[in-house]
GROMACS .gro file of C-alpha atoms in nm:
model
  315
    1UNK     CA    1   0.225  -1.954  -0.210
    2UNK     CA    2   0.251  -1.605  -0.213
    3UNK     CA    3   0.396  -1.425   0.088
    4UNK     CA    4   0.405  -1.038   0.124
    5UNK     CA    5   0.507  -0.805   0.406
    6UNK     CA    6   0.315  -0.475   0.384
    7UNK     CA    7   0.494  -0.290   0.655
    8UNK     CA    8   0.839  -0.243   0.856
    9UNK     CA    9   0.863  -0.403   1.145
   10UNK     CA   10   1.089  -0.158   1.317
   11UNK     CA   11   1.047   0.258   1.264
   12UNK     CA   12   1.341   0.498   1.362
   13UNK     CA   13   1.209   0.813   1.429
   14UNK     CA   14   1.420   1.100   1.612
   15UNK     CA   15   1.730   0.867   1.644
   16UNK     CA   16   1.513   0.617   1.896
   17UNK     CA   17   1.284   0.357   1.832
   18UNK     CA   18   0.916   0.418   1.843
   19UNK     CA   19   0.661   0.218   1.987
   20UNK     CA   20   0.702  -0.180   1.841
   21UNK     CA   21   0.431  -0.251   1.624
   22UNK     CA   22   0.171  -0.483   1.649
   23UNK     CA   23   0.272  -0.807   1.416
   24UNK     CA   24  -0.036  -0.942   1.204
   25UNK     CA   25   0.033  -1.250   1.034
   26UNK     CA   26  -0.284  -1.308   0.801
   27UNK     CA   27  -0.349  -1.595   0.560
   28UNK     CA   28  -0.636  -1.550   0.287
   29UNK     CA   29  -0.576  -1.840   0.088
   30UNK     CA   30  -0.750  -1.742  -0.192
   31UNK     CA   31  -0.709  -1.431  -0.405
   32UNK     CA   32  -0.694  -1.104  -0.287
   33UNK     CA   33  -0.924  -0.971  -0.545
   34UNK     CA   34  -1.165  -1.196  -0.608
   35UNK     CA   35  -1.468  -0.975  -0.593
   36UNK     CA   36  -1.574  -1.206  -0.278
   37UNK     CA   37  -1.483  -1.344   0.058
   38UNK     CA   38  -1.085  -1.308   0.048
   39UNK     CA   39  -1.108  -0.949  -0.111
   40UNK     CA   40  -1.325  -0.857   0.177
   41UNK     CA   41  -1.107  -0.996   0.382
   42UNK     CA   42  -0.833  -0.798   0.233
   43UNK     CA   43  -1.042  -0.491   0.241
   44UNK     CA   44  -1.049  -0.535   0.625
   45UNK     CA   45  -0.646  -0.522   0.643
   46UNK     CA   46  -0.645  -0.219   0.426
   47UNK     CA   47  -0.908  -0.043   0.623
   48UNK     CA   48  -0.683  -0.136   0.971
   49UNK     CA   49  -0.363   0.005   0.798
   50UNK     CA   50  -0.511   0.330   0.699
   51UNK     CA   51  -0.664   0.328   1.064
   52UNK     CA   52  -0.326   0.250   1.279
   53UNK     CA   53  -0.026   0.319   1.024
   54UNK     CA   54   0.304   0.217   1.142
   55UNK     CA   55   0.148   0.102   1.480
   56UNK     CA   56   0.056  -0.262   1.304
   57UNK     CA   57   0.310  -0.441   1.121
   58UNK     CA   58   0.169  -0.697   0.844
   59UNK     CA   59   0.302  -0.994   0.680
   60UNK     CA   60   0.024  -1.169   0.445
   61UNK     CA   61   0.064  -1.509   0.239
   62UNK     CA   62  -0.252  -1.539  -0.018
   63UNK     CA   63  -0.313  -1.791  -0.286
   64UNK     CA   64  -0.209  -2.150  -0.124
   65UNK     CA   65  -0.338  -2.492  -0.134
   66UNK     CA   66  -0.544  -2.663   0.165
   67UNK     CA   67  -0.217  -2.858   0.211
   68UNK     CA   68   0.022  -2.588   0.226
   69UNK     CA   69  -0.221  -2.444   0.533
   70UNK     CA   70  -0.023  -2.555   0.807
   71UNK     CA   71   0.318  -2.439   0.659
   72UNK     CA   72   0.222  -2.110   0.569
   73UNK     CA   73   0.036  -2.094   0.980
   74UNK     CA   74   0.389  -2.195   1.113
   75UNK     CA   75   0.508  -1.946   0.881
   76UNK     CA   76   0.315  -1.659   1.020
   77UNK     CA   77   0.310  -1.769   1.410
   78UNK     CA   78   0.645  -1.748   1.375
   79UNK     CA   79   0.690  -1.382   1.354
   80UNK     CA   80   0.413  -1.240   1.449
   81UNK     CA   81   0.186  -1.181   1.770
   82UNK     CA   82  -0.175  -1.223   1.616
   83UNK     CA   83  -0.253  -1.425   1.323
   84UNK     CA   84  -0.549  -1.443   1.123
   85UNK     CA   85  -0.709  -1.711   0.919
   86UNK     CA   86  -0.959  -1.584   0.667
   87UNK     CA   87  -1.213  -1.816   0.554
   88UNK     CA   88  -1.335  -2.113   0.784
   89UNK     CA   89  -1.132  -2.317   0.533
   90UNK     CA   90  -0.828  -2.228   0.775
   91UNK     CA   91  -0.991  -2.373   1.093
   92UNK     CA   92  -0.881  -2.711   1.117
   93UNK     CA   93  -0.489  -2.589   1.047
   94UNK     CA   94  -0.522  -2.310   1.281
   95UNK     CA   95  -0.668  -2.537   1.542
   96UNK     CA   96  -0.347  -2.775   1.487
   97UNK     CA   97  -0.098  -2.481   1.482
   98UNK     CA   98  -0.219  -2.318   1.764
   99UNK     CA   99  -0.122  -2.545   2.023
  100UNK     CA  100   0.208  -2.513   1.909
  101UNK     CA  101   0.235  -2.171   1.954
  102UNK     CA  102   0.025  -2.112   2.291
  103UNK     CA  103   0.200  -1.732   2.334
  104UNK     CA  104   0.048  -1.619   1.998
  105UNK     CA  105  -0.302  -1.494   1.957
  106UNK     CA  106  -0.554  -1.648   1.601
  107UNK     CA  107  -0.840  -1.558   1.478
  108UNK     CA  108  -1.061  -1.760   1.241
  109UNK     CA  109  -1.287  -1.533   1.029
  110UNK     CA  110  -1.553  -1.780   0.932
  111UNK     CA  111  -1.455  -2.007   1.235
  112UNK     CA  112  -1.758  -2.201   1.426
  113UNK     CA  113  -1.779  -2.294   1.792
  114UNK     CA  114  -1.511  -2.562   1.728
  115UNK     CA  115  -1.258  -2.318   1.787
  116UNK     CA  116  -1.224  -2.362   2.150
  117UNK     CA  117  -0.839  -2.306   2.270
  118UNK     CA  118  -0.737  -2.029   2.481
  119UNK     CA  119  -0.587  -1.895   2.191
  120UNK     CA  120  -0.832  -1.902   1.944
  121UNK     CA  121  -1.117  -1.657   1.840
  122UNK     CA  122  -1.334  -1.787   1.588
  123UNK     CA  123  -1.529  -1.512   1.461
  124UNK     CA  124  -1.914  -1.650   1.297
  125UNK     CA  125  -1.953  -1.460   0.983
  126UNK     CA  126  -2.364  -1.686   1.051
  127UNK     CA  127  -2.361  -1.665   0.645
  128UNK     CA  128  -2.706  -1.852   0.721
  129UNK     CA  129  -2.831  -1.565   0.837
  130UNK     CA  130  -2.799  -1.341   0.522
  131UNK     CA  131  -2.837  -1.570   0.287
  132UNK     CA  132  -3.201  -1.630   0.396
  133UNK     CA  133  -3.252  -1.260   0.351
  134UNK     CA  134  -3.089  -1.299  -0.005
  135UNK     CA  135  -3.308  -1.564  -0.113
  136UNK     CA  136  -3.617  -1.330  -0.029
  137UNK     CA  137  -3.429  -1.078  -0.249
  138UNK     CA  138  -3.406  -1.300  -0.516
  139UNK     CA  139  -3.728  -1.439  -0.504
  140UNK     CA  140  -3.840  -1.028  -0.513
  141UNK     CA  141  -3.603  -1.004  -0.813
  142UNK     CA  142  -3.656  -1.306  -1.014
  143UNK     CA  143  -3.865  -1.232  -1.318
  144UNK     CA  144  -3.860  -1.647  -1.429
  145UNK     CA  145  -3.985  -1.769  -1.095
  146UNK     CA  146  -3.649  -1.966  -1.057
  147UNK     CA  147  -3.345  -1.906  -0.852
  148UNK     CA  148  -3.033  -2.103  -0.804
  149UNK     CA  149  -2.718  -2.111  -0.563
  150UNK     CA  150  -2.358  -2.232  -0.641
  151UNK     CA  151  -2.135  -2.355  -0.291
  152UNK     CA  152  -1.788  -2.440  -0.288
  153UNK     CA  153  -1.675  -2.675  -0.072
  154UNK     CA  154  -1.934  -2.852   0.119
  155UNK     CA  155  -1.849  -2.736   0.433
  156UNK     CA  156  -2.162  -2.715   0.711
  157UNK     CA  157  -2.152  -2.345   0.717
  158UNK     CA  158  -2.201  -2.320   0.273
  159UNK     CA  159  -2.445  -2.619   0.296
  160UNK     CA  160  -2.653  -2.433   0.586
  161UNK     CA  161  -2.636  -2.097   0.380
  162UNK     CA  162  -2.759  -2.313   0.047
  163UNK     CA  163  -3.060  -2.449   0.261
  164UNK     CA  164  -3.175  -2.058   0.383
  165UNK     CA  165  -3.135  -1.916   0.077
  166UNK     CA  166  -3.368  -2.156  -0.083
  167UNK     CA  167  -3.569  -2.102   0.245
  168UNK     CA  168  -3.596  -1.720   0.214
  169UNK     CA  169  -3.683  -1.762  -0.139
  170UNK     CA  170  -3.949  -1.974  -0.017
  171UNK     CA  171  -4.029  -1.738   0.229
  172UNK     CA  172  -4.177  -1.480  -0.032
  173UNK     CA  173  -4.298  -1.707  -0.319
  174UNK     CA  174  -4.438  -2.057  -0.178
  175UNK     CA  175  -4.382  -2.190  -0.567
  176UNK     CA  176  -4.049  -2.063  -0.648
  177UNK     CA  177  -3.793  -2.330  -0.770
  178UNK     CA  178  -3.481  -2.354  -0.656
  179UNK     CA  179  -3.179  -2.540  -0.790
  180UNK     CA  180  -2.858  -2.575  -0.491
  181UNK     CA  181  -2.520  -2.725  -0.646
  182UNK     CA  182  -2.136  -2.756  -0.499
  183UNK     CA  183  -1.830  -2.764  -0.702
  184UNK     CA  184  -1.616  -2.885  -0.441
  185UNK     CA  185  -1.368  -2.651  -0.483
  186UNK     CA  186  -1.429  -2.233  -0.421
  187UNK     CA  187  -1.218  -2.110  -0.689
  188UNK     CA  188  -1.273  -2.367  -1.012
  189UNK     CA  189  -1.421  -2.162  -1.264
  190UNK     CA  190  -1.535  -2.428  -1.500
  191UNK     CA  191  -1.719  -2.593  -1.231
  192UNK     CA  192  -1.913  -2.318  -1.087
  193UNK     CA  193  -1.987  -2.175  -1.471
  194UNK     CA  194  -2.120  -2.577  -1.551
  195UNK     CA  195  -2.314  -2.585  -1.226
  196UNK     CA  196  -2.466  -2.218  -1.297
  197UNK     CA  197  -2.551  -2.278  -1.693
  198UNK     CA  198  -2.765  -2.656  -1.547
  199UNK     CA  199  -2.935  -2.407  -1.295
  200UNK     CA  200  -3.004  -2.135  -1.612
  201UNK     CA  201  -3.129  -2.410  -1.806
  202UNK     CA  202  -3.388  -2.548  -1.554
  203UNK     CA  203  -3.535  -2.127  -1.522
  204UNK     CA  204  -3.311  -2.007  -1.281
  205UNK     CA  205  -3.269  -1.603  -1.376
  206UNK     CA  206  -3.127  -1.497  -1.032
  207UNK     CA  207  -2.786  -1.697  -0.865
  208UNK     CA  208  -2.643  -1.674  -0.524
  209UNK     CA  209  -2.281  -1.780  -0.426
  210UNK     CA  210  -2.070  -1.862  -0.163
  211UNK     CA  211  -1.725  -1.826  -0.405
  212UNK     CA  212  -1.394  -1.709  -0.454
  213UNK     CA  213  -1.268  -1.732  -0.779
  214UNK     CA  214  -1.522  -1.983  -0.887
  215UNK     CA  215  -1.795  -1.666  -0.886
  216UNK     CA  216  -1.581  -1.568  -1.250
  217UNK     CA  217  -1.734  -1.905  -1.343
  218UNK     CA  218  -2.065  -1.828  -1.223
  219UNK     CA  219  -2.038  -1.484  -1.405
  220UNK     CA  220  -1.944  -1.628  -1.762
  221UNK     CA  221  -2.259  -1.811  -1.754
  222UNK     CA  222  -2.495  -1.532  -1.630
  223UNK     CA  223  -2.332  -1.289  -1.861
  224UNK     CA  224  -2.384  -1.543  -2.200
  225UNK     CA  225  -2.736  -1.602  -2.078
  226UNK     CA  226  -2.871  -1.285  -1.932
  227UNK     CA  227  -2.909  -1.398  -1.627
  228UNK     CA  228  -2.800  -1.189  -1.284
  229UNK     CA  229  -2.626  -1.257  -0.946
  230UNK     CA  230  -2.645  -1.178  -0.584
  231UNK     CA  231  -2.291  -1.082  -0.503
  232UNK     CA  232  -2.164  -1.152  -0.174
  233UNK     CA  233  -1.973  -0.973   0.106
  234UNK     CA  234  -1.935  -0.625   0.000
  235UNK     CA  235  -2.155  -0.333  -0.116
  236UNK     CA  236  -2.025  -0.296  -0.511
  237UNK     CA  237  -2.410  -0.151  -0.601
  238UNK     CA  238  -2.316   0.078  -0.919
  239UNK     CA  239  -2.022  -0.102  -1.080
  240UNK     CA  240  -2.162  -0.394  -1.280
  241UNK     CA  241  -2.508  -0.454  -1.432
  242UNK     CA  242  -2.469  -0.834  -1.396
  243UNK     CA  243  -2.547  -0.765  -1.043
  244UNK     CA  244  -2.878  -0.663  -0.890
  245UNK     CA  245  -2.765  -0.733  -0.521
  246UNK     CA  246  -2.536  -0.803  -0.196
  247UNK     CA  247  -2.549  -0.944   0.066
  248UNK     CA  248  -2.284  -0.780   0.329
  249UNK     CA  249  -2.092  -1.082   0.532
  250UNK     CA  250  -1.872  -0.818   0.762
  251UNK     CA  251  -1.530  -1.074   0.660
  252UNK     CA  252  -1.334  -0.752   0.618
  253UNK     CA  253  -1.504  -0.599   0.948
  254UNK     CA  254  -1.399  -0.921   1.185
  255UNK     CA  255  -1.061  -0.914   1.056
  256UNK     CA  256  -1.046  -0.529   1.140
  257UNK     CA  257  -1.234  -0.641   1.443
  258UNK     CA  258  -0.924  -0.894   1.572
  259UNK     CA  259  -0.678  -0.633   1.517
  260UNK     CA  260  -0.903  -0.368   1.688
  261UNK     CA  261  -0.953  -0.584   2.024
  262UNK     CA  262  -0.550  -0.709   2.004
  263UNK     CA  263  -0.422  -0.343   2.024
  264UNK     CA  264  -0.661  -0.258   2.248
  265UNK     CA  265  -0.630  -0.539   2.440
  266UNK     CA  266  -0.957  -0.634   2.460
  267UNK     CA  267  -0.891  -0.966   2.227
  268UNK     CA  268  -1.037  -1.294   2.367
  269UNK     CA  269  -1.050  -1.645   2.293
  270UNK     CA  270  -1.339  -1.860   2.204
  271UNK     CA  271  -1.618  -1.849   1.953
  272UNK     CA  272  -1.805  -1.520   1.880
  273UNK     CA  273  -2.124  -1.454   1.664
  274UNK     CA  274  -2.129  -1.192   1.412
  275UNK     CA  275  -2.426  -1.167   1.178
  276UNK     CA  276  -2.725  -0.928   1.186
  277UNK     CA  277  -2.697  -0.827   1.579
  278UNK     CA  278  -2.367  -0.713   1.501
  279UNK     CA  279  -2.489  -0.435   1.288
  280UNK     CA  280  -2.526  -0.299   0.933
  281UNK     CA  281  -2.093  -0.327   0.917
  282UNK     CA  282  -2.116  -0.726   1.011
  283UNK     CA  283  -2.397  -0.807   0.806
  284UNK     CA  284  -2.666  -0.674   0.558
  285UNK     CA  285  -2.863  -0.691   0.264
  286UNK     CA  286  -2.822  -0.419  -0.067
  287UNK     CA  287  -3.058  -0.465  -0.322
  288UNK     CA  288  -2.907  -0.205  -0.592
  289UNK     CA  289  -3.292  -0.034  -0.729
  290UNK     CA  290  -3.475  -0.178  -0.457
  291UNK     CA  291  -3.829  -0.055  -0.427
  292UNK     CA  292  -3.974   0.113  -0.097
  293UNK     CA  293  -4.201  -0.175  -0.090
  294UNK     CA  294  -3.904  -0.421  -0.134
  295UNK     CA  295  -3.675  -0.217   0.102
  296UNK     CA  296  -3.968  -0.207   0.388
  297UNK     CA  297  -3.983  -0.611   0.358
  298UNK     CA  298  -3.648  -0.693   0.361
  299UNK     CA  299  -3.575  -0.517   0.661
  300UNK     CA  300  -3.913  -0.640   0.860
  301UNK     CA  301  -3.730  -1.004   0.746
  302UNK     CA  302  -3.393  -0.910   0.890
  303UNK     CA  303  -3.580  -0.778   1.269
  304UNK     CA  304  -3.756  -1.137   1.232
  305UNK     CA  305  -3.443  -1.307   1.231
  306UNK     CA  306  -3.305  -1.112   1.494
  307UNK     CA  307  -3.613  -1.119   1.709
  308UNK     CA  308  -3.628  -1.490   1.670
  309UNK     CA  309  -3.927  -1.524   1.460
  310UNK     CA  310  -3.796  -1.671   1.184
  311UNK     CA  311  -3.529  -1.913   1.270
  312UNK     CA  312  -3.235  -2.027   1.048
  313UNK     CA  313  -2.936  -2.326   1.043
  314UNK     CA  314  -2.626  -2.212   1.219
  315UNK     CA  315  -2.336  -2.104   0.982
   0.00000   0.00000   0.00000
């Protein structure tokens, strides 16, 4: 368990104390630069520093075990006035640690309509959503007529985004195949690389993810094989050939968000949907050489989802 405090809680300035800081206690338990959910995540807190300065204090704790959740919670509610669970991985240990602390304010990003304490926002990252607009993209992209998706732990909000993107592959191409595995685990590289090479050698050319350090895995395989991936989370278009695509899950914007709404004191409890009626910053689709033609039919897919007229899982 790594813990790290990014600013000083207490600022002299002039020979009196300024203005206490907002305390921010946030846990990604997975790696801060994993190319995927937790560095988005992490990406949020940097964007809220650079925004607020020395009016936010920050203590983090990153790469921990599902067992050590509840420690490194107590940990953070300890000594800080909002704390923030990345990943809907945290849920169940924030819902438990909460009630402990009812004077301190959590947010779950990834969290589901579970979350219901008067001091809990969970924050809907609806992954569905935009991964049935990256299975159309892959579907667009694939050159094999195959496409394939790697989850993590089978949690209902990974399982729901597995179904959609095999649904918005469907969506464009009636006869595409698509392969859907889980390793279990988000950041075991040797399972997601196994699951990804089965998928490659059943057709697949085109893999989506819903990783941490598991995508690594999922890259090994793509990269021996010449086969491509749908990154997740954040806009990287530009930086890496093995990727044609993202698909933008707003993570870091809803944990900018929780900090935004505490010092503005706007935060409330309860669950709150993100996802494409949230805007281009909560969710989106970047195909890196799209075509006008491809451009013009993602985005008519995206107003049908948010109009209602094509309807996905929850998650």
């Amino acid at each position: 368990m790594a813990m790290t405090t990014l600013a000083l809680v207490g600022t002299s300035l002039g020979g009196a104390m300024a203005q206490t800081p907002l305390s921010v206690g946030i846990l990604i338990p997975g790696s801060k630069t994993d190319k995927g959910w937790m560095e988005s995540g992490y990406d949020g807190l940097v964007a809220a520093q650079k925004k607020y300065g020395d009016k936010i204090a920050v203590q983090m704790i990153e790469n921990i075990n599902y067992a050590d959740m509840e420690q490194a919670l107590t940990q953070l509610a300890s000594s800080n006035a909002l704390v923030i669970g990345v990943g809907g991985q945290t849920q169940a240990a924030v819902m438990k640690i909460a009630k402990r602390f009812p004077d301190i304010k959590f947010s779950i990003v990834g969290g589901n309509a579970g979350a219901e304490l008067p001091n809990v926002a969970g924050y809907d990252v609806k992954q569905a959503e935009i991964a049935f607009v990256a299975g159309a993209a892959a579907a667009m992209l694939s050159k094999s007529g195959a496409v394939s998706y790697v989850g993590g732990m089978e949690l209902p909000s990974i399982v729901n985004a597995g179904k959609e993107f095999g649904n918005g592959a469907k969506y464009v191409n009636p006869n595409i195949k698509y392969f859907e595995a889980y390793t279990g685990d988000f950041d075991d590289l040797a399972k997601a690389k196994e699951a990804t090479l089965t998928a490659i050698a059943q057709g697949a050319d085109v893999h989506y993810h819903i990783l941490n350090l598991g995508l690594r895995g999922m890259e090994q395989a793509a990269k021996e094989k010449g086969t491509h991936i749908i990154g997740s989370y954040t806009n990287y278009c530009g930086t890496d050939p093995l990727y044609l695509a993202y698909s933008i899950t707003g993570v870091g914007f809803q944990v900018k968000y929780a900090i935004d709404e505490t010092i503005g004191g706007t935060w409330k409890a309860g669950y709150k949907p993100f996802g494409l009626a949230m805007g281009p910053e909560a969710s989106d689709m970047a195909v890196c050489n799209a075509t006008d033609e491809m451009a013009k039919k993602l985005k008519a897919i995206i107003e049908d989802i948010k109009s209602g007229k094509i309807k996905v899982l929850e998650g």
